[in-house]
Amino acid sequence: YNVRPFKQKDWGIIVKAGLLSSGGARYKSGIFGLAFRGNEPYLGSTIDLSNMFLGMLTAHKVGFGFISSKSKSNVSLNIYGITNYINGHLNDASLYQDEMGFNAALAMSGQGLTTTKSPHYKGLGVGIDANFFFKVGKPDKPSYIQFSVQNLGVGFLNKNVVRYEMDTTILYDGYTIGNLTNNETIFGKDKKITEEIGLRNDTISKAVALPFTVQIAKIIDEHNTKQIQFYYGIRVYVQNAAIPMGYFGIHYRTKSWFRMGLGASYGGFTGFRANLYMQAALKKFNVGISTSDLIGLTGYGKGYGLSLGIS
């Protein structure tokens, strides 16, 4: 805060470096069932595999910007060295099996992009981070609203991006010992699988949007001495496989060192979740413990995973 590039402003400077890693997947219940239950429950029916998605981006991130010493609002311009990129869609896809399981038909239409193994940096990107804090309410008892944007920008991938496209229907009517001894695939002898399923590929350059996040929220004010504060907000992950997330919670503090909070959220990459945290605010440091899967821990409702964090 004490480095002032503009004497007439209360701006300090920010220098940041880190790793950005963002991924998501959207899948149908049928593919989940095939993976963990096998195909027997689906005999004599058609499994819908349409509108599935898998994507991931990783990058090194370096940024420089300004911060207000009064409000703590800040903005930074970032450079991203992209190290990996994957993006795949199945548009229209389905799998049919007869009641005996002897005959099947797989229809697939989709495309995919992936970077090659070399070089280390697959492209460069540029983006911004911004955090703005606004004081609202009574002057003697203010509340604070945060508006935040993270990683808003674009990346430029070099010519090491492989693009795959596929639009085909595969019919299967049994597989015999003779197929194995004659070195055949299910498509016949001496036939390449990529040709038979209609998979085409080429190498391209591409500009991609960085996976950014937007949030507006009422936040906890640590300088407020009230025992109970409420926090709430909306967070949007602007990428496939995510939906807007709303959250709400209550924060309790004693007059000395103890803090705790209980909250709930819906959206993002999942459905309903409940969370709990406890914190000791000591003179020189804070220590806390938290979980984002309170529903899973208690055994009520559905719990897809357990999380426990210590900071």
Short mmCIF file of C-alpha atoms in Angstrom, two decimals:
data_model
loop_
_atom_site.label_atom_id
_atom_site.label_comp_id
_atom_site.label_asym_id
_atom_site.label_seq_id
_atom_site.Cartn_x
_atom_site.Cartn_y
_atom_site.Cartn_z
CA TYR A 1 0.00 0.00 0.00
CA ASN A 2 2.91 2.35 0.59
CA VAL A 3 4.21 2.24 -2.99
CA ARG A 4 2.30 5.11 -4.62
CA PRO A 5 2.86 5.39 -8.40
CA PHE A 6 0.48 8.40 -8.51
CA LYS A 7 0.93 10.82 -5.63
CA GLN A 8 -2.54 12.34 -6.00
CA LYS A 9 -4.19 8.89 -5.71
CA ASP A 10 -4.41 6.47 -2.78
CA TRP A 11 -3.42 3.58 -5.05
CA GLY A 12 -0.85 1.00 -4.08
CA ILE A 13 0.32 -1.80 -6.37
CA ILE A 14 -0.45 -5.52 -6.74
CA VAL A 15 1.91 -8.14 -8.16
CA LYS A 16 0.57 -11.68 -8.40
CA ALA A 17 1.67 -15.07 -9.74
CA GLY A 18 -0.10 -18.40 -9.66
CA LEU A 19 -1.60 -21.37 -11.43
CA LEU A 20 -5.05 -21.30 -13.06
CA SER A 21 -6.68 -24.71 -13.44
CA SER A 22 -10.34 -25.01 -14.38
CA GLY A 23 -12.29 -28.04 -15.58
CA GLY A 24 -15.82 -29.29 -15.89
CA ALA A 25 -17.85 -32.19 -17.22
CA ARG A 26 -21.50 -32.75 -18.01
CA TYR A 27 -22.71 -36.33 -18.38
CA LYS A 28 -25.96 -38.25 -18.71
CA SER A 29 -27.12 -40.78 -16.13
CA GLY A 30 -26.96 -43.53 -18.77
CA ILE A 31 -23.19 -43.33 -19.22
CA PHE A 32 -22.76 -43.28 -15.44
CA GLY A 33 -24.90 -46.41 -15.16
CA LEU A 34 -22.98 -48.21 -17.90
CA ALA A 35 -19.70 -47.49 -16.14
CA PHE A 36 -20.78 -48.68 -12.69
CA ARG A 37 -23.69 -51.08 -13.27
CA GLY A 38 -22.91 -52.61 -16.66
CA ASN A 39 -25.19 -52.87 -19.68
CA GLU A 40 -27.69 -55.46 -18.37
CA PRO A 41 -30.19 -52.91 -16.89
CA TYR A 42 -30.36 -51.19 -20.31
CA LEU A 43 -31.03 -54.20 -22.57
CA GLY A 44 -33.95 -53.60 -24.91
CA SER A 45 -33.76 -49.83 -24.56
CA THR A 46 -32.01 -46.77 -25.95
CA ILE A 47 -29.58 -44.79 -23.77
CA ASP A 48 -29.43 -41.05 -24.49
CA LEU A 49 -25.83 -39.82 -24.57
CA SER A 50 -26.49 -36.40 -26.14
CA ASN A 51 -25.24 -33.04 -24.88
CA MET A 52 -22.28 -34.40 -22.91
CA PHE A 53 -19.22 -32.22 -22.41
CA LEU A 54 -15.67 -32.41 -21.08
CA GLY A 55 -13.35 -29.41 -20.82
CA MET A 56 -10.21 -28.29 -19.04
CA LEU A 57 -7.71 -25.43 -19.20
CA THR A 58 -4.50 -24.96 -17.19
CA ALA A 59 -2.18 -21.97 -17.34
CA HIS A 60 0.50 -20.08 -15.46
CA LYS A 61 -0.62 -16.60 -14.48
CA VAL A 62 1.32 -13.40 -13.79
CA GLY A 63 -0.40 -10.09 -13.08
CA PHE A 64 0.23 -6.46 -12.20
CA GLY A 65 -2.26 -3.83 -11.04
CA PHE A 66 -3.41 -1.24 -8.52
CA ILE A 67 -5.20 -1.37 -5.16
CA SER A 68 -6.94 1.36 -3.17
CA SER A 69 -5.49 1.64 0.32
CA LYS A 70 -8.85 2.94 1.62
CA SER A 71 -11.49 0.65 0.09
CA LYS A 72 -9.17 -2.26 -0.84
CA SER A 73 -10.76 -2.30 -4.32
CA ASN A 74 -8.24 -3.52 -6.89
CA VAL A 75 -7.71 -4.26 -10.58
CA SER A 76 -4.92 -6.23 -12.26
CA LEU A 77 -3.94 -7.06 -15.83
CA ASN A 78 -2.74 -10.66 -16.22
CA ILE A 79 -0.70 -12.64 -18.74
CA TYR A 80 -1.42 -16.38 -19.04
CA GLY A 81 0.93 -19.06 -20.35
CA ILE A 82 -1.48 -21.83 -21.39
CA THR A 83 -0.08 -25.31 -20.74
CA ASN A 84 -3.09 -27.53 -21.54
CA TYR A 85 -6.49 -27.26 -23.22
CA ILE A 86 -9.22 -29.87 -23.79
CA ASN A 87 -12.72 -29.26 -25.10
CA GLY A 88 -15.07 -32.00 -26.29
CA HIS A 89 -18.81 -32.20 -27.07
CA LEU A 90 -21.14 -35.04 -27.97
CA ASN A 91 -24.03 -33.29 -29.69
CA ASP A 92 -26.40 -36.12 -30.67
CA ALA A 93 -25.49 -39.58 -29.42
CA SER A 94 -27.36 -42.71 -28.38
CA LEU A 95 -26.77 -46.41 -27.74
CA TYR A 96 -29.38 -49.08 -28.48
CA GLN A 97 -29.13 -52.75 -27.41
CA ASP A 98 -31.63 -55.52 -28.09
CA GLU A 99 -33.10 -57.57 -25.25
CA MET A 100 -30.50 -60.33 -25.61
CA GLY A 101 -27.53 -58.00 -25.96
CA PHE A 102 -26.43 -59.55 -29.27
CA ASN A 103 -27.13 -56.51 -31.43
CA ALA A 104 -26.32 -52.88 -30.77
CA ALA A 105 -26.33 -49.55 -32.59
CA LEU A 106 -24.21 -46.58 -31.50
CA ALA A 107 -24.87 -43.18 -33.10
CA MET A 108 -22.43 -40.35 -32.39
CA SER A 109 -22.06 -36.77 -33.56
CA GLY A 110 -19.56 -34.43 -31.96
CA GLN A 111 -16.23 -32.64 -32.01
CA GLY A 112 -13.20 -32.24 -29.79
CA LEU A 113 -10.12 -30.07 -29.37
CA THR A 114 -6.93 -30.97 -27.54
CA THR A 115 -3.42 -29.59 -27.39
CA THR A 116 -0.42 -31.75 -28.28
CA LYS A 117 2.33 -32.82 -25.86
CA SER A 118 4.81 -30.21 -27.02
CA PRO A 119 5.80 -27.43 -26.66
CA HIS A 120 5.28 -26.73 -22.94
CA TYR A 121 3.30 -23.53 -23.56
CA LYS A 122 0.47 -24.12 -26.01
CA GLY A 123 -0.50 -20.47 -26.23
CA LEU A 124 -0.74 -17.10 -24.52
CA GLY A 125 -3.64 -15.25 -22.99
CA VAL A 126 -4.50 -11.88 -21.53
CA GLY A 127 -7.17 -11.09 -18.94
CA ILE A 128 -8.16 -9.02 -15.93
CA ASP A 129 -9.06 -9.55 -12.27
CA ALA A 130 -11.15 -6.92 -10.50
CA ASN A 131 -12.54 -6.60 -6.97
CA PHE A 132 -14.70 -3.65 -6.01
CA PHE A 133 -16.02 -3.05 -2.48
CA PHE A 134 -18.98 -0.74 -1.82
CA LYS A 135 -20.12 0.57 1.57
CA VAL A 136 -23.92 0.61 1.99
CA GLY A 137 -26.35 1.23 4.83
CA LYS A 138 -26.05 3.55 7.82
CA PRO A 139 -22.71 5.36 8.22
CA ASP A 140 -22.30 4.11 11.80
CA LYS A 141 -23.30 0.51 10.92
CA PRO A 142 -22.31 -0.04 7.30
CA SER A 143 -22.49 -3.24 5.26
CA TYR A 144 -20.17 -4.13 2.38
CA ILE A 145 -21.01 -5.37 -1.09
CA GLN A 146 -18.32 -7.02 -3.22
CA PHE A 147 -18.38 -7.18 -7.01
CA SER A 148 -15.68 -9.50 -8.34
CA VAL A 149 -14.52 -10.64 -11.79
CA GLN A 150 -11.72 -13.19 -12.09
CA ASN A 151 -9.85 -14.24 -15.26
CA LEU A 152 -11.96 -12.29 -17.75
CA GLY A 153 -10.01 -12.59 -20.98
CA VAL A 154 -9.04 -14.55 -24.05
CA GLY A 155 -6.34 -17.07 -24.90
CA PHE A 156 -4.65 -17.65 -28.25
CA LEU A 157 -3.61 -21.27 -28.88
CA ASN A 158 -0.86 -21.95 -31.39
CA LYS A 159 -0.93 -24.47 -34.26
CA ASN A 160 -0.55 -27.45 -31.94
CA VAL A 161 -4.31 -27.87 -31.41
CA VAL A 162 -5.73 -31.09 -32.85
CA ARG A 163 -9.39 -30.87 -33.88
CA TYR A 164 -11.50 -34.06 -34.11
CA GLU A 165 -14.91 -34.35 -35.73
CA MET A 166 -17.18 -37.37 -35.90
CA ASP A 167 -20.64 -38.11 -37.33
CA THR A 168 -21.38 -41.82 -37.66
CA THR A 169 -23.54 -44.80 -36.76
CA ILE A 170 -21.95 -48.11 -35.72
CA LEU A 171 -23.95 -51.33 -36.03
CA TYR A 172 -22.82 -54.40 -34.08
CA ASP A 173 -24.32 -57.87 -34.57
CA GLY A 174 -22.05 -60.14 -32.58
CA TYR A 175 -18.38 -61.05 -32.26
CA THR A 176 -17.01 -64.55 -32.78
CA ILE A 177 -13.84 -66.52 -32.05
CA GLY A 178 -13.14 -66.35 -35.76
CA ASN A 179 -12.95 -62.57 -35.57
CA LEU A 180 -10.24 -62.84 -32.94
CA THR A 181 -8.15 -65.47 -34.77
CA ASN A 182 -8.34 -63.52 -38.04
CA ASN A 183 -7.09 -60.31 -36.39
CA GLU A 184 -10.33 -58.47 -37.07
CA THR A 185 -11.97 -55.56 -35.31
CA ILE A 186 -15.73 -55.32 -34.97
CA PHE A 187 -15.63 -53.47 -38.30
CA GLY A 188 -13.97 -56.30 -40.22
CA LYS A 189 -10.49 -57.36 -41.20
CA ASP A 190 -7.72 -54.83 -41.91
CA LYS A 191 -9.96 -51.85 -41.33
CA LYS A 192 -8.84 -48.82 -39.35
CA ILE A 193 -11.18 -47.94 -36.50
CA THR A 194 -10.81 -44.18 -37.07
CA GLU A 195 -11.92 -44.58 -40.69
CA GLU A 196 -14.88 -46.79 -39.86
CA ILE A 197 -16.29 -44.53 -37.15
CA GLY A 198 -15.88 -41.46 -39.36
CA LEU A 199 -13.33 -39.71 -37.14
CA ARG A 200 -11.57 -36.86 -38.94
CA ASN A 201 -8.80 -34.67 -37.54
CA ASP A 202 -6.65 -31.71 -38.49
CA THR A 203 -4.35 -29.22 -36.76
CA ILE A 204 -5.46 -25.63 -36.17
CA SER A 205 -4.84 -22.44 -34.21
CA LYS A 206 -7.67 -21.15 -32.05
CA ALA A 207 -8.75 -18.27 -29.84
CA VAL A 208 -10.62 -19.36 -26.70
CA ALA A 209 -12.37 -17.56 -23.87
CA LEU A 210 -10.71 -18.02 -20.49
CA PRO A 211 -12.93 -19.67 -17.85
CA PHE A 212 -13.91 -16.62 -15.82
CA THR A 213 -16.00 -16.07 -12.69
CA VAL A 214 -18.35 -13.23 -11.77
CA GLN A 215 -19.66 -12.70 -8.23
CA ILE A 216 -21.74 -10.12 -6.41
CA ALA A 217 -22.16 -10.63 -2.68
CA LYS A 218 -22.74 -9.14 0.72
CA ILE A 219 -19.62 -10.09 2.68
CA ILE A 220 -18.64 -10.43 6.33
CA ASP A 221 -17.20 -7.33 7.95
CA GLU A 222 -14.56 -8.37 10.49
CA HIS A 223 -14.54 -4.85 11.96
CA ASN A 224 -18.23 -5.09 12.82
CA THR A 225 -18.71 -6.09 16.46
CA LYS A 226 -22.24 -7.50 16.05
CA GLN A 227 -22.52 -11.14 17.13
CA ILE A 228 -24.54 -12.18 14.08
CA GLN A 229 -24.04 -11.16 10.45
CA PHE A 230 -25.64 -12.55 7.31
CA TYR A 231 -23.84 -13.13 4.02
CA TYR A 232 -25.32 -14.00 0.62
CA GLY A 233 -24.55 -13.70 -3.04
CA ILE A 234 -24.60 -15.02 -6.59
CA ARG A 235 -21.59 -16.54 -8.31
CA VAL A 236 -21.46 -17.45 -12.01
CA TYR A 237 -18.81 -19.75 -13.49
CA VAL A 238 -18.86 -18.74 -17.15
CA GLN A 239 -18.01 -22.10 -18.67
CA ASN A 240 -19.76 -25.26 -19.78
CA ALA A 241 -21.08 -27.75 -17.19
CA ALA A 242 -21.85 -25.03 -14.62
CA ILE A 243 -24.98 -23.09 -13.71
CA PRO A 244 -25.30 -19.87 -11.66
CA MET A 245 -24.87 -20.50 -7.93
CA GLY A 246 -26.76 -18.73 -5.18
CA TYR A 247 -25.70 -18.96 -1.55
CA PHE A 248 -26.76 -17.71 1.88
CA GLY A 249 -25.34 -18.04 5.38
CA ILE A 250 -25.16 -16.79 8.93
CA HIS A 251 -21.91 -15.80 10.68
CA TYR A 252 -21.62 -15.82 14.48
CA ARG A 253 -18.81 -14.30 16.53
CA THR A 254 -18.07 -13.93 20.21
CA LYS A 255 -16.54 -10.77 21.56
CA SER A 256 -13.23 -12.54 21.94
CA TRP A 257 -11.72 -15.03 19.47
CA PHE A 258 -14.36 -17.54 18.31
CA ARG A 259 -16.16 -17.41 14.93
CA MET A 260 -18.46 -19.90 13.19
CA GLY A 261 -20.78 -19.97 10.21
CA LEU A 262 -23.51 -22.10 8.70
CA GLY A 263 -24.64 -21.75 5.10
CA ALA A 264 -26.26 -23.34 2.07
CA SER A 265 -25.83 -23.06 -1.68
CA TYR A 266 -27.38 -24.34 -4.89
CA GLY A 267 -25.82 -24.43 -8.33
CA GLY A 268 -22.32 -24.11 -9.68
CA PHE A 269 -21.17 -27.62 -10.56
CA THR A 270 -23.66 -29.38 -8.28
CA GLY A 271 -27.06 -29.14 -6.61
CA PHE A 272 -27.87 -28.33 -2.99
CA ARG A 273 -24.99 -28.21 -0.51
CA ALA A 274 -24.74 -27.15 3.12
CA ASN A 275 -21.53 -25.94 4.75
CA LEU A 276 -20.15 -25.30 8.20
CA TYR A 277 -16.99 -23.54 9.37
CA MET A 278 -15.35 -22.64 12.69
CA GLN A 279 -12.49 -20.22 13.17
CA ALA A 280 -10.20 -18.96 15.90
CA ALA A 281 -9.22 -15.32 15.29
CA LEU A 282 -6.06 -14.90 17.34
CA LYS A 283 -3.79 -11.87 17.60
CA LYS A 284 -1.09 -13.00 15.21
CA PHE A 285 -2.93 -15.51 13.02
CA ASN A 286 -6.25 -17.24 12.28
CA VAL A 287 -6.88 -20.99 12.18
CA GLY A 288 -10.05 -22.64 10.92
CA ILE A 289 -11.78 -25.88 9.98
CA SER A 290 -14.61 -26.26 7.45
CA THR A 291 -16.68 -28.65 5.38
CA SER A 292 -18.72 -28.00 2.23
CA ASP A 293 -20.64 -31.30 2.48
CA LEU A 294 -22.58 -31.04 5.71
CA ILE A 295 -25.52 -32.94 4.17
CA GLY A 296 -23.25 -35.82 3.19
CA LEU A 297 -21.65 -35.92 6.64
CA THR A 298 -24.97 -36.14 8.49
CA GLY A 299 -26.38 -38.88 6.27
CA TYR A 300 -29.51 -36.92 5.28
CA GLY A 301 -30.31 -36.38 1.62
CA LYS A 302 -27.73 -37.13 -1.05
CA GLY A 303 -24.01 -36.77 -0.52
CA TYR A 304 -21.70 -37.30 -3.48
CA GLY A 305 -18.52 -36.57 -1.58
CA LEU A 306 -17.00 -35.39 1.65
CA SER A 307 -14.69 -32.43 2.11
CA LEU A 308 -12.74 -31.18 5.08
CA GLY A 309 -10.47 -28.17 5.02
CA ILE A 310 -7.97 -26.86 7.53
CA SER A 311 -6.38 -23.44 7.06
#
